[in-house]
């Protein structure tokens, strides 16, 4: 089977499930993963024969995609902030919006001209994408990352090794601790605390795509409709005693609850509160200090 023939086969199998541009993206990702072919290679060599030993994997990939299994889980990898990350069903798939949160943090640190030995804490680290991306750009910093899931932390640790950074990983349920010093004894205060906690209300499930709703870990996604800011309130409470004098708290947020999140931080005596939109023009992140 040639590249072009497989492309037609992929489109015919998935045309009822996905838009054409997404199927094209799947094709490029599969060719890069299995054949190490770039987009240019694909365009210039449409009649190249796919090795027979690759066809079984590609056929299985089509079947998985037909049931809307995420392409990132099929490949076992994705890219975030220009870095490679392993992903699986124990981890959320990193989003472009979260890259913008990382970019905001790095921009603020650069503006403050204070990049040496920052103390940073990532709460609910998942794949480790935020912590690892920050570590890669702030090599002198001390970075800590917490997650409630041991399986998720196993993947995050692999990603830290993959990207050759040193992260202090901690297994803990932040809802069950009263102060950060209970977990991290040798760090009195943090310069940056960041979190992308669960924030999707159950009532919003109808807006979500099947590939997310049926396959990504619900523990990392959803919160109860009657208490959607549960994690924000708890993390802000911990940060109130865990941030340094000029420290800053960053969150990724629910676009529908940006006013409520702002008000929560304001009522907890945070200052310099700023809500920022993402590339899709949604209110997606917030920053505050004490």
PDB file of C-alpha atoms in Angstrom:
ATOM      1  CA  UNK A   1       0.000   0.000   0.000  1.00  0.00           C
ATOM      2  CA  UNK A   2       1.328   3.446  -0.939  1.00  0.00           C
ATOM      3  CA  UNK A   3       1.121   6.574   1.190  1.00  0.00           C
ATOM      4  CA  UNK A   4      -1.573   7.960  -1.074  1.00  0.00           C
ATOM      5  CA  UNK A   5      -3.613   4.768  -0.915  1.00  0.00           C
ATOM      6  CA  UNK A   6      -3.451   4.743   2.867  1.00  0.00           C
ATOM      7  CA  UNK A   7      -4.499   8.398   2.944  1.00  0.00           C
ATOM      8  CA  UNK A   8      -7.600   7.563   0.902  1.00  0.00           C
ATOM      9  CA  UNK A   9      -8.315   4.565   3.118  1.00  0.00           C
ATOM     10  CA  UNK A  10      -8.040   6.716   6.243  1.00  0.00           C
ATOM     11  CA  UNK A  11     -10.360   9.382   4.843  1.00  0.00           C
ATOM     12  CA  UNK A  12     -12.974   6.857   3.717  1.00  0.00           C
ATOM     13  CA  UNK A  13     -12.964   5.187   7.147  1.00  0.00           C
ATOM     14  CA  UNK A  14     -13.236   8.404   9.163  1.00  0.00           C
ATOM     15  CA  UNK A  15     -15.212  10.802   6.980  1.00  0.00           C
ATOM     16  CA  UNK A  16     -18.425  10.220   8.947  1.00  0.00           C
ATOM     17  CA  UNK A  17     -16.716  10.938  12.268  1.00  0.00           C
ATOM     18  CA  UNK A  18     -14.203  13.772  11.760  1.00  0.00           C
ATOM     19  CA  UNK A  19     -13.799  16.873   9.565  1.00  0.00           C
ATOM     20  CA  UNK A  20     -11.362  16.605   6.653  1.00  0.00           C
ATOM     21  CA  UNK A  21      -8.686  18.845   8.199  1.00  0.00           C
ATOM     22  CA  UNK A  22      -8.586  16.669  11.322  1.00  0.00           C
ATOM     23  CA  UNK A  23      -8.243  13.485   9.260  1.00  0.00           C
ATOM     24  CA  UNK A  24      -5.379  15.127   7.366  1.00  0.00           C
ATOM     25  CA  UNK A  25      -3.760  15.862  10.711  1.00  0.00           C
ATOM     26  CA  UNK A  26      -4.149  12.222  11.793  1.00  0.00           C
ATOM     27  CA  UNK A  27      -2.514  11.110   8.541  1.00  0.00           C
ATOM     28  CA  UNK A  28       0.507  13.354   9.038  1.00  0.00           C
ATOM     29  CA  UNK A  29       0.901  12.311  12.664  1.00  0.00           C
ATOM     30  CA  UNK A  30       0.715   8.600  11.832  1.00  0.00           C
ATOM     31  CA  UNK A  31       3.234   8.923   9.005  1.00  0.00           C
ATOM     32  CA  UNK A  32       5.607  10.892  11.223  1.00  0.00           C
ATOM     33  CA  UNK A  33       5.260   8.369  14.045  1.00  0.00           C
ATOM     34  CA  UNK A  34       5.565   5.186  11.975  1.00  0.00           C
ATOM     35  CA  UNK A  35       7.781   6.275   9.076  1.00  0.00           C
ATOM     36  CA  UNK A  36       9.492   9.365  10.469  1.00  0.00           C
ATOM     37  CA  UNK A  37       8.127  11.275   7.472  1.00  0.00           C
ATOM     38  CA  UNK A  38       7.650  15.044   7.524  1.00  0.00           C
ATOM     39  CA  UNK A  39       4.833  16.850   5.724  1.00  0.00           C
ATOM     40  CA  UNK A  40       7.283  17.591   2.912  1.00  0.00           C
ATOM     41  CA  UNK A  41       8.269  13.905   2.644  1.00  0.00           C
ATOM     42  CA  UNK A  42       4.605  12.946   2.390  1.00  0.00           C
ATOM     43  CA  UNK A  43       3.884  15.521  -0.308  1.00  0.00           C
ATOM     44  CA  UNK A  44       6.911  14.584  -2.401  1.00  0.00           C
ATOM     45  CA  UNK A  45       6.581  10.812  -2.123  1.00  0.00           C
ATOM     46  CA  UNK A  46       2.880   9.861  -2.410  1.00  0.00           C
ATOM     47  CA  UNK A  47       3.662   6.616  -4.248  1.00  0.00           C
ATOM     48  CA  UNK A  48       6.135   5.336  -1.646  1.00  0.00           C
ATOM     49  CA  UNK A  49       5.201   1.881  -0.406  1.00  0.00           C
ATOM     50  CA  UNK A  50       4.461   1.565   3.299  1.00  0.00           C
ATOM     51  CA  UNK A  51       6.481  -1.313   4.836  1.00  0.00           C
ATOM     52  CA  UNK A  52       4.275  -4.363   5.323  1.00  0.00           C
ATOM     53  CA  UNK A  53       5.188  -4.620   9.010  1.00  0.00           C
ATOM     54  CA  UNK A  54       3.655  -1.156   9.590  1.00  0.00           C
ATOM     55  CA  UNK A  55       0.255  -1.925   8.076  1.00  0.00           C
ATOM     56  CA  UNK A  56      -1.164  -3.829  11.051  1.00  0.00           C
ATOM     57  CA  UNK A  57      -0.420  -0.907  13.381  1.00  0.00           C
ATOM     58  CA  UNK A  58      -1.994   1.546  10.935  1.00  0.00           C
ATOM     59  CA  UNK A  59      -5.119  -0.586  10.507  1.00  0.00           C
ATOM     60  CA  UNK A  60      -5.488  -0.794  14.293  1.00  0.00           C
ATOM     61  CA  UNK A  61      -5.071   2.972  14.486  1.00  0.00           C
ATOM     62  CA  UNK A  62      -7.956   3.436  12.045  1.00  0.00           C
ATOM     63  CA  UNK A  63     -10.177   1.198  14.186  1.00  0.00           C
ATOM     64  CA  UNK A  64      -9.262   3.155  17.318  1.00  0.00           C
ATOM     65  CA  UNK A  65      -9.947   6.467  15.596  1.00  0.00           C
ATOM     66  CA  UNK A  66     -13.333   5.211  14.403  1.00  0.00           C
ATOM     67  CA  UNK A  67     -14.357   4.790  18.037  1.00  0.00           C
ATOM     68  CA  UNK A  68     -12.983   8.279  18.718  1.00  0.00           C
ATOM     69  CA  UNK A  69     -10.026   7.141  20.776  1.00  0.00           C
ATOM     70  CA  UNK A  70      -7.637  10.142  20.995  1.00  0.00           C
ATOM     71  CA  UNK A  71      -4.815  10.102  18.451  1.00  0.00           C
ATOM     72  CA  UNK A  72      -2.381  11.126  21.204  1.00  0.00           C
ATOM     73  CA  UNK A  73      -3.191   7.966  23.179  1.00  0.00           C
ATOM     74  CA  UNK A  74      -2.815   5.856  20.036  1.00  0.00           C
ATOM     75  CA  UNK A  75       0.639   7.311  19.438  1.00  0.00           C
ATOM     76  CA  UNK A  76       1.451   7.369  23.153  1.00  0.00           C
ATOM     77  CA  UNK A  77       2.926  10.836  22.761  1.00  0.00           C
ATOM     78  CA  UNK A  78       2.218  14.473  22.034  1.00  0.00           C
ATOM     79  CA  UNK A  79       4.018  17.791  21.913  1.00  0.00           C
ATOM     80  CA  UNK A  80       3.647  20.643  24.381  1.00  0.00           C
ATOM     81  CA  UNK A  81       5.545  23.937  24.309  1.00  0.00           C
ATOM     82  CA  UNK A  82       7.916  22.431  21.751  1.00  0.00           C
ATOM     83  CA  UNK A  83       8.748  19.451  23.973  1.00  0.00           C
ATOM     84  CA  UNK A  84       7.846  15.739  23.689  1.00  0.00           C
ATOM     85  CA  UNK A  85       5.508  14.172  26.251  1.00  0.00           C
ATOM     86  CA  UNK A  86       4.296  10.647  26.845  1.00  0.00           C
ATOM     87  CA  UNK A  87       0.539  10.418  27.370  1.00  0.00           C
ATOM     88  CA  UNK A  88      -1.884   7.647  28.274  1.00  0.00           C
ATOM     89  CA  UNK A  89      -5.341   7.196  29.767  1.00  0.00           C
ATOM     90  CA  UNK A  90      -4.013   8.137  33.213  1.00  0.00           C
ATOM     91  CA  UNK A  91      -3.204  11.651  32.008  1.00  0.00           C
ATOM     92  CA  UNK A  92      -5.062  14.489  30.386  1.00  0.00           C
ATOM     93  CA  UNK A  93      -3.821  15.395  26.930  1.00  0.00           C
ATOM     94  CA  UNK A  94      -2.061  18.790  27.188  1.00  0.00           C
ATOM     95  CA  UNK A  95      -3.902  21.613  25.411  1.00  0.00           C
ATOM     96  CA  UNK A  96      -2.629  24.636  23.458  1.00  0.00           C
ATOM     97  CA  UNK A  97      -4.392  26.912  25.951  1.00  0.00           C
ATOM     98  CA  UNK A  98      -2.160  25.591  28.715  1.00  0.00           C
ATOM     99  CA  UNK A  99       0.888  26.481  26.616  1.00  0.00           C
ATOM    100  CA  UNK A 100      -0.332  30.070  26.826  1.00  0.00           C
ATOM    101  CA  UNK A 101      -0.404  29.828  30.619  1.00  0.00           C
ATOM    102  CA  UNK A 102       3.225  28.658  30.617  1.00  0.00           C
ATOM    103  CA  UNK A 103       4.115  31.487  28.252  1.00  0.00           C
ATOM    104  CA  UNK A 104       2.447  34.041  30.541  1.00  0.00           C
ATOM    105  CA  UNK A 105       4.397  32.807  33.559  1.00  0.00           C
ATOM    106  CA  UNK A 106       7.715  32.911  31.707  1.00  0.00           C
ATOM    107  CA  UNK A 107       6.963  36.397  30.357  1.00  0.00           C
ATOM    108  CA  UNK A 108       6.215  37.733  33.834  1.00  0.00           C
ATOM    109  CA  UNK A 109       9.373  36.203  35.250  1.00  0.00           C
ATOM    110  CA  UNK A 110      11.403  37.697  32.412  1.00  0.00           C
ATOM    111  CA  UNK A 111       9.859  41.136  32.990  1.00  0.00           C
ATOM    112  CA  UNK A 112      10.724  40.904  36.677  1.00  0.00           C
ATOM    113  CA  UNK A 113      14.296  40.035  35.683  1.00  0.00           C
ATOM    114  CA  UNK A 114      14.390  37.334  38.309  1.00  0.00           C
ATOM    115  CA  UNK A 115      15.058  33.963  36.698  1.00  0.00           C
ATOM    116  CA  UNK A 116      17.630  32.606  39.106  1.00  0.00           C
ATOM    117  CA  UNK A 117      16.673  29.904  41.571  1.00  0.00           C
ATOM    118  CA  UNK A 118      12.921  30.471  41.432  1.00  0.00           C
ATOM    119  CA  UNK A 119      10.862  28.210  43.693  1.00  0.00           C
ATOM    120  CA  UNK A 120       7.871  26.970  41.706  1.00  0.00           C
ATOM    121  CA  UNK A 121       5.026  24.633  42.611  1.00  0.00           C
ATOM    122  CA  UNK A 122       2.669  22.994  40.095  1.00  0.00           C
ATOM    123  CA  UNK A 123      -0.472  21.590  41.718  1.00  0.00           C
ATOM    124  CA  UNK A 124      -2.265  18.842  39.786  1.00  0.00           C
ATOM    125  CA  UNK A 125       0.646  18.288  37.433  1.00  0.00           C
ATOM    126  CA  UNK A 126      -0.808  15.528  35.214  1.00  0.00           C
ATOM    127  CA  UNK A 127       1.738  14.790  32.475  1.00  0.00           C
ATOM    128  CA  UNK A 128       4.035  17.310  34.142  1.00  0.00           C
ATOM    129  CA  UNK A 129       3.710  19.559  31.088  1.00  0.00           C
ATOM    130  CA  UNK A 130       3.621  22.859  33.016  1.00  0.00           C
ATOM    131  CA  UNK A 131       6.355  21.996  35.507  1.00  0.00           C
ATOM    132  CA  UNK A 132       8.639  20.426  32.895  1.00  0.00           C
ATOM    133  CA  UNK A 133       8.226  23.279  30.402  1.00  0.00           C
ATOM    134  CA  UNK A 134       9.057  25.798  33.133  1.00  0.00           C
ATOM    135  CA  UNK A 135      12.040  23.731  34.251  1.00  0.00           C
ATOM    136  CA  UNK A 136      13.348  23.579  30.701  1.00  0.00           C
ATOM    137  CA  UNK A 137      13.319  27.380  30.445  1.00  0.00           C
ATOM    138  CA  UNK A 138      14.335  28.073  34.047  1.00  0.00           C
ATOM    139  CA  UNK A 139      17.150  25.548  34.612  1.00  0.00           C
ATOM    140  CA  UNK A 140      18.319  27.118  37.868  1.00  0.00           C
ATOM    141  CA  UNK A 141      14.888  26.961  39.487  1.00  0.00           C
ATOM    142  CA  UNK A 142      13.669  24.480  42.077  1.00  0.00           C
ATOM    143  CA  UNK A 143      10.404  23.045  40.788  1.00  0.00           C
ATOM    144  CA  UNK A 144       7.926  20.865  42.649  1.00  0.00           C
ATOM    145  CA  UNK A 145       4.869  19.092  41.253  1.00  0.00           C
ATOM    146  CA  UNK A 146       1.943  17.502  43.099  1.00  0.00           C
ATOM    147  CA  UNK A 147      -0.679  15.065  41.855  1.00  0.00           C
ATOM    148  CA  UNK A 148      -3.311  12.925  43.551  1.00  0.00           C
ATOM    149  CA  UNK A 149      -2.750   9.960  41.205  1.00  0.00           C
ATOM    150  CA  UNK A 150       0.296   7.717  41.572  1.00  0.00           C
ATOM    151  CA  UNK A 151      -0.174   6.363  38.040  1.00  0.00           C
ATOM    152  CA  UNK A 152      -0.249   9.880  36.652  1.00  0.00           C
ATOM    153  CA  UNK A 153       2.948  10.729  38.536  1.00  0.00           C
ATOM    154  CA  UNK A 154       4.667   7.696  37.006  1.00  0.00           C
ATOM    155  CA  UNK A 155       4.043   9.204  33.569  1.00  0.00           C
ATOM    156  CA  UNK A 156       5.108  12.664  34.723  1.00  0.00           C
ATOM    157  CA  UNK A 157       8.386  11.249  36.028  1.00  0.00           C
ATOM    158  CA  UNK A 158       9.021   9.570  32.669  1.00  0.00           C
ATOM    159  CA  UNK A 159       8.394  12.886  30.961  1.00  0.00           C
ATOM    160  CA  UNK A 160      10.851  14.653  33.229  1.00  0.00           C
ATOM    161  CA  UNK A 161      13.492  12.066  32.304  1.00  0.00           C
ATOM    162  CA  UNK A 162      12.584  12.344  28.623  1.00  0.00           C
ATOM    163  CA  UNK A 163      13.127  16.105  28.726  1.00  0.00           C
ATOM    164  CA  UNK A 164      16.170  15.900  30.995  1.00  0.00           C
ATOM    165  CA  UNK A 165      14.884  18.118  33.798  1.00  0.00           C
ATOM    166  CA  UNK A 166      14.847  17.694  37.555  1.00  0.00           C
ATOM    167  CA  UNK A 167      11.408  17.936  39.159  1.00  0.00           C
ATOM    168  CA  UNK A 168      10.521  17.096  42.755  1.00  0.00           C
ATOM    169  CA  UNK A 169       7.334  15.014  42.434  1.00  0.00           C
ATOM    170  CA  UNK A 170       4.954  14.590  45.363  1.00  0.00           C
ATOM    171  CA  UNK A 171       1.966  12.275  45.682  1.00  0.00           C
ATOM    172  CA  UNK A 172      -0.749  14.037  47.672  1.00  0.00           C
ATOM    173  CA  UNK A 173      -4.391  15.072  47.764  1.00  0.00           C
ATOM    174  CA  UNK A 174      -4.253  18.834  48.282  1.00  0.00           C
ATOM    175  CA  UNK A 175      -7.863  18.851  49.515  1.00  0.00           C
ATOM    176  CA  UNK A 176      -6.680  16.925  52.567  1.00  0.00           C
ATOM    177  CA  UNK A 177      -3.788  19.132  53.697  1.00  0.00           C
ATOM    178  CA  UNK A 178      -3.914  22.322  55.742  1.00  0.00           C
ATOM    179  CA  UNK A 179      -0.651  23.905  54.597  1.00  0.00           C
ATOM    180  CA  UNK A 180       2.003  23.248  51.968  1.00  0.00           C
ATOM    181  CA  UNK A 181       4.734  22.938  54.561  1.00  0.00           C
ATOM    182  CA  UNK A 182       3.039  19.697  55.655  1.00  0.00           C
ATOM    183  CA  UNK A 183       4.195  18.244  52.330  1.00  0.00           C
ATOM    184  CA  UNK A 184       7.335  20.180  51.506  1.00  0.00           C
ATOM    185  CA  UNK A 185       9.282  20.744  54.707  1.00  0.00           C
ATOM    186  CA  UNK A 186      12.432  22.345  53.314  1.00  0.00           C
ATOM    187  CA  UNK A 187      10.745  25.094  51.252  1.00  0.00           C
ATOM    188  CA  UNK A 188       9.151  27.811  53.341  1.00  0.00           C
ATOM    189  CA  UNK A 189       7.722  29.896  50.480  1.00  0.00           C
ATOM    190  CA  UNK A 190       7.218  29.662  46.711  1.00  0.00           C
ATOM    191  CA  UNK A 191       7.732  32.404  44.150  1.00  0.00           C
ATOM    192  CA  UNK A 192       5.210  30.882  41.751  1.00  0.00           C
ATOM    193  CA  UNK A 193       2.302  28.540  42.423  1.00  0.00           C
ATOM    194  CA  UNK A 194       0.477  27.358  39.322  1.00  0.00           C
ATOM    195  CA  UNK A 195      -2.421  24.994  38.771  1.00  0.00           C
ATOM    196  CA  UNK A 196      -4.655  23.705  36.014  1.00  0.00           C
ATOM    197  CA  UNK A 197      -7.140  21.954  38.304  1.00  0.00           C
ATOM    198  CA  UNK A 198     -10.407  20.178  37.415  1.00  0.00           C
ATOM    199  CA  UNK A 199     -12.897  22.866  36.400  1.00  0.00           C
ATOM    200  CA  UNK A 200     -15.461  21.419  33.982  1.00  0.00           C
ATOM    201  CA  UNK A 201     -18.910  21.210  35.546  1.00  0.00           C
ATOM    202  CA  UNK A 202     -21.012  18.119  34.944  1.00  0.00           C
ATOM    203  CA  UNK A 203     -23.595  20.317  33.241  1.00  0.00           C
ATOM    204  CA  UNK A 204     -20.977  21.154  30.590  1.00  0.00           C
ATOM    205  CA  UNK A 205     -20.432  17.530  29.558  1.00  0.00           C
ATOM    206  CA  UNK A 206     -22.865  17.964  26.681  1.00  0.00           C
ATOM    207  CA  UNK A 207     -20.436  20.445  25.095  1.00  0.00           C
ATOM    208  CA  UNK A 208     -17.541  18.003  25.135  1.00  0.00           C
ATOM    209  CA  UNK A 209     -16.392  15.762  22.320  1.00  0.00           C
ATOM    210  CA  UNK A 210     -16.673  11.997  22.651  1.00  0.00           C
ATOM    211  CA  UNK A 211     -12.903  11.487  22.463  1.00  0.00           C
ATOM    212  CA  UNK A 212     -12.514  13.571  25.628  1.00  0.00           C
ATOM    213  CA  UNK A 213     -15.632  12.516  27.495  1.00  0.00           C
ATOM    214  CA  UNK A 214     -15.208   8.765  27.032  1.00  0.00           C
ATOM    215  CA  UNK A 215     -11.444   8.408  27.250  1.00  0.00           C
ATOM    216  CA  UNK A 216      -9.678  11.129  29.264  1.00  0.00           C
ATOM    217  CA  UNK A 217      -9.566  10.773  33.090  1.00  0.00           C
ATOM    218  CA  UNK A 218     -12.674  12.295  34.657  1.00  0.00           C
ATOM    219  CA  UNK A 219     -10.905  12.874  37.965  1.00  0.00           C
ATOM    220  CA  UNK A 220      -8.722  15.470  36.246  1.00  0.00           C
ATOM    221  CA  UNK A 221     -11.587  17.111  34.368  1.00  0.00           C
ATOM    222  CA  UNK A 222     -14.833  17.380  36.279  1.00  0.00           C
ATOM    223  CA  UNK A 223     -16.172  19.095  39.376  1.00  0.00           C
ATOM    224  CA  UNK A 224     -19.623  19.107  40.958  1.00  0.00           C
ATOM    225  CA  UNK A 225     -22.081  21.654  39.601  1.00  0.00           C
ATOM    226  CA  UNK A 226     -22.806  22.966  43.102  1.00  0.00           C
ATOM    227  CA  UNK A 227     -19.130  23.585  44.022  1.00  0.00           C
ATOM    228  CA  UNK A 228     -17.178  24.239  40.799  1.00  0.00           C
ATOM    229  CA  UNK A 229     -14.480  26.377  42.437  1.00  0.00           C
ATOM    230  CA  UNK A 230     -13.608  23.793  45.070  1.00  0.00           C
ATOM    231  CA  UNK A 231      -9.988  23.404  43.925  1.00  0.00           C
ATOM    232  CA  UNK A 232      -9.461  27.123  43.316  1.00  0.00           C
ATOM    233  CA  UNK A 233     -10.559  28.004  46.813  1.00  0.00           C
ATOM    234  CA  UNK A 234      -8.385  25.323  48.405  1.00  0.00           C
ATOM    235  CA  UNK A 235      -5.291  26.153  46.338  1.00  0.00           C
ATOM    236  CA  UNK A 236      -5.731  29.884  46.957  1.00  0.00           C
ATOM    237  CA  UNK A 237      -6.008  29.113  50.673  1.00  0.00           C
ATOM    238  CA  UNK A 238      -2.770  27.093  50.587  1.00  0.00           C
ATOM    239  CA  UNK A 239      -1.047  29.756  48.501  1.00  0.00           C
ATOM    240  CA  UNK A 240      -2.001  32.479  50.994  1.00  0.00           C
ATOM    241  CA  UNK A 241       0.570  31.065  53.407  1.00  0.00           C
ATOM    242  CA  UNK A 242       2.764  29.376  50.814  1.00  0.00           C
ATOM    243  CA  UNK A 243       3.668  32.298  48.540  1.00  0.00           C
ATOM    244  CA  UNK A 244       6.679  34.527  49.045  1.00  0.00           C
ATOM    245  CA  UNK A 245       6.207  38.274  49.555  1.00  0.00           C
ATOM    246  CA  UNK A 246       6.242  39.021  45.828  1.00  0.00           C
ATOM    247  CA  UNK A 247       4.971  35.612  44.801  1.00  0.00           C
ATOM    248  CA  UNK A 248       2.272  35.041  42.214  1.00  0.00           C
ATOM    249  CA  UNK A 249      -0.539  32.550  41.815  1.00  0.00           C
ATOM    250  CA  UNK A 250      -1.539  31.393  38.311  1.00  0.00           C
ATOM    251  CA  UNK A 251      -4.563  29.324  37.322  1.00  0.00           C
ATOM    252  CA  UNK A 252      -6.086  27.947  34.161  1.00  0.00           C
ATOM    253  CA  UNK A 253      -9.814  28.587  34.574  1.00  0.00           C
ATOM    254  CA  UNK A 254     -13.280  27.727  33.339  1.00  0.00           C
ATOM    255  CA  UNK A 255     -14.210  30.362  30.763  1.00  0.00           C
ATOM    256  CA  UNK A 256     -17.781  30.491  32.087  1.00  0.00           C
ATOM    257  CA  UNK A 257     -16.634  31.140  35.651  1.00  0.00           C
ATOM    258  CA  UNK A 258     -13.992  33.836  35.180  1.00  0.00           C
ATOM    259  CA  UNK A 259     -15.994  36.452  37.102  1.00  0.00           C
ATOM    260  CA  UNK A 260     -16.622  34.050  39.967  1.00  0.00           C
ATOM    261  CA  UNK A 261     -12.944  33.081  40.085  1.00  0.00           C
ATOM    262  CA  UNK A 262     -11.900  36.730  40.094  1.00  0.00           C
ATOM    263  CA  UNK A 263     -14.345  37.449  42.919  1.00  0.00           C
ATOM    264  CA  UNK A 264     -13.118  34.455  44.922  1.00  0.00           C
ATOM    265  CA  UNK A 265      -9.511  35.698  44.808  1.00  0.00           C
ATOM    266  CA  UNK A 266     -10.590  39.258  45.562  1.00  0.00           C
ATOM    267  CA  UNK A 267     -12.531  38.141  48.654  1.00  0.00           C
ATOM    268  CA  UNK A 268      -9.447  36.199  49.802  1.00  0.00           C
ATOM    269  CA  UNK A 269      -7.458  39.468  49.736  1.00  0.00           C
ATOM    270  CA  UNK A 270      -5.450  38.734  46.593  1.00  0.00           C
ATOM    271  CA  UNK A 271      -4.334  41.774  44.622  1.00  0.00           C
ATOM    272  CA  UNK A 272      -3.113  42.547  41.078  1.00  0.00           C
ATOM    273  CA  UNK A 273      -5.706  40.111  39.779  1.00  0.00           C
ATOM    274  CA  UNK A 274      -5.754  39.800  36.004  1.00  0.00           C
ATOM    275  CA  UNK A 275      -7.878  37.559  33.811  1.00  0.00           C
ATOM    276  CA  UNK A 276      -6.520  36.755  30.365  1.00  0.00           C
ATOM    277  CA  UNK A 277      -8.058  35.329  27.189  1.00  0.00           C
ATOM    278  CA  UNK A 278      -6.603  32.427  25.218  1.00  0.00           C
ATOM    279  CA  UNK A 279      -6.042  32.139  21.476  1.00  0.00           C
ATOM    280  CA  UNK A 280      -9.687  31.132  21.038  1.00  0.00           C
ATOM    281  CA  UNK A 281     -10.833  34.387  22.697  1.00  0.00           C
ATOM    282  CA  UNK A 282     -12.050  32.622  25.832  1.00  0.00           C
ATOM    283  CA  UNK A 283     -11.254  33.766  29.366  1.00  0.00           C
ATOM    284  CA  UNK A 284      -8.847  30.961  30.212  1.00  0.00           C
ATOM    285  CA  UNK A 285      -6.286  32.049  32.814  1.00  0.00           C
ATOM    286  CA  UNK A 286      -5.908  34.261  35.852  1.00  0.00           C
ATOM    287  CA  UNK A 287      -2.996  35.658  37.826  1.00  0.00           C
ATOM    288  CA  UNK A 288      -2.954  37.146  41.314  1.00  0.00           C
ATOM    289  CA  UNK A 289      -0.590  38.124  44.104  1.00  0.00           C
ATOM    290  CA  UNK A 290      -0.890  38.874  47.808  1.00  0.00           C
TER     291      UNK A 290
END
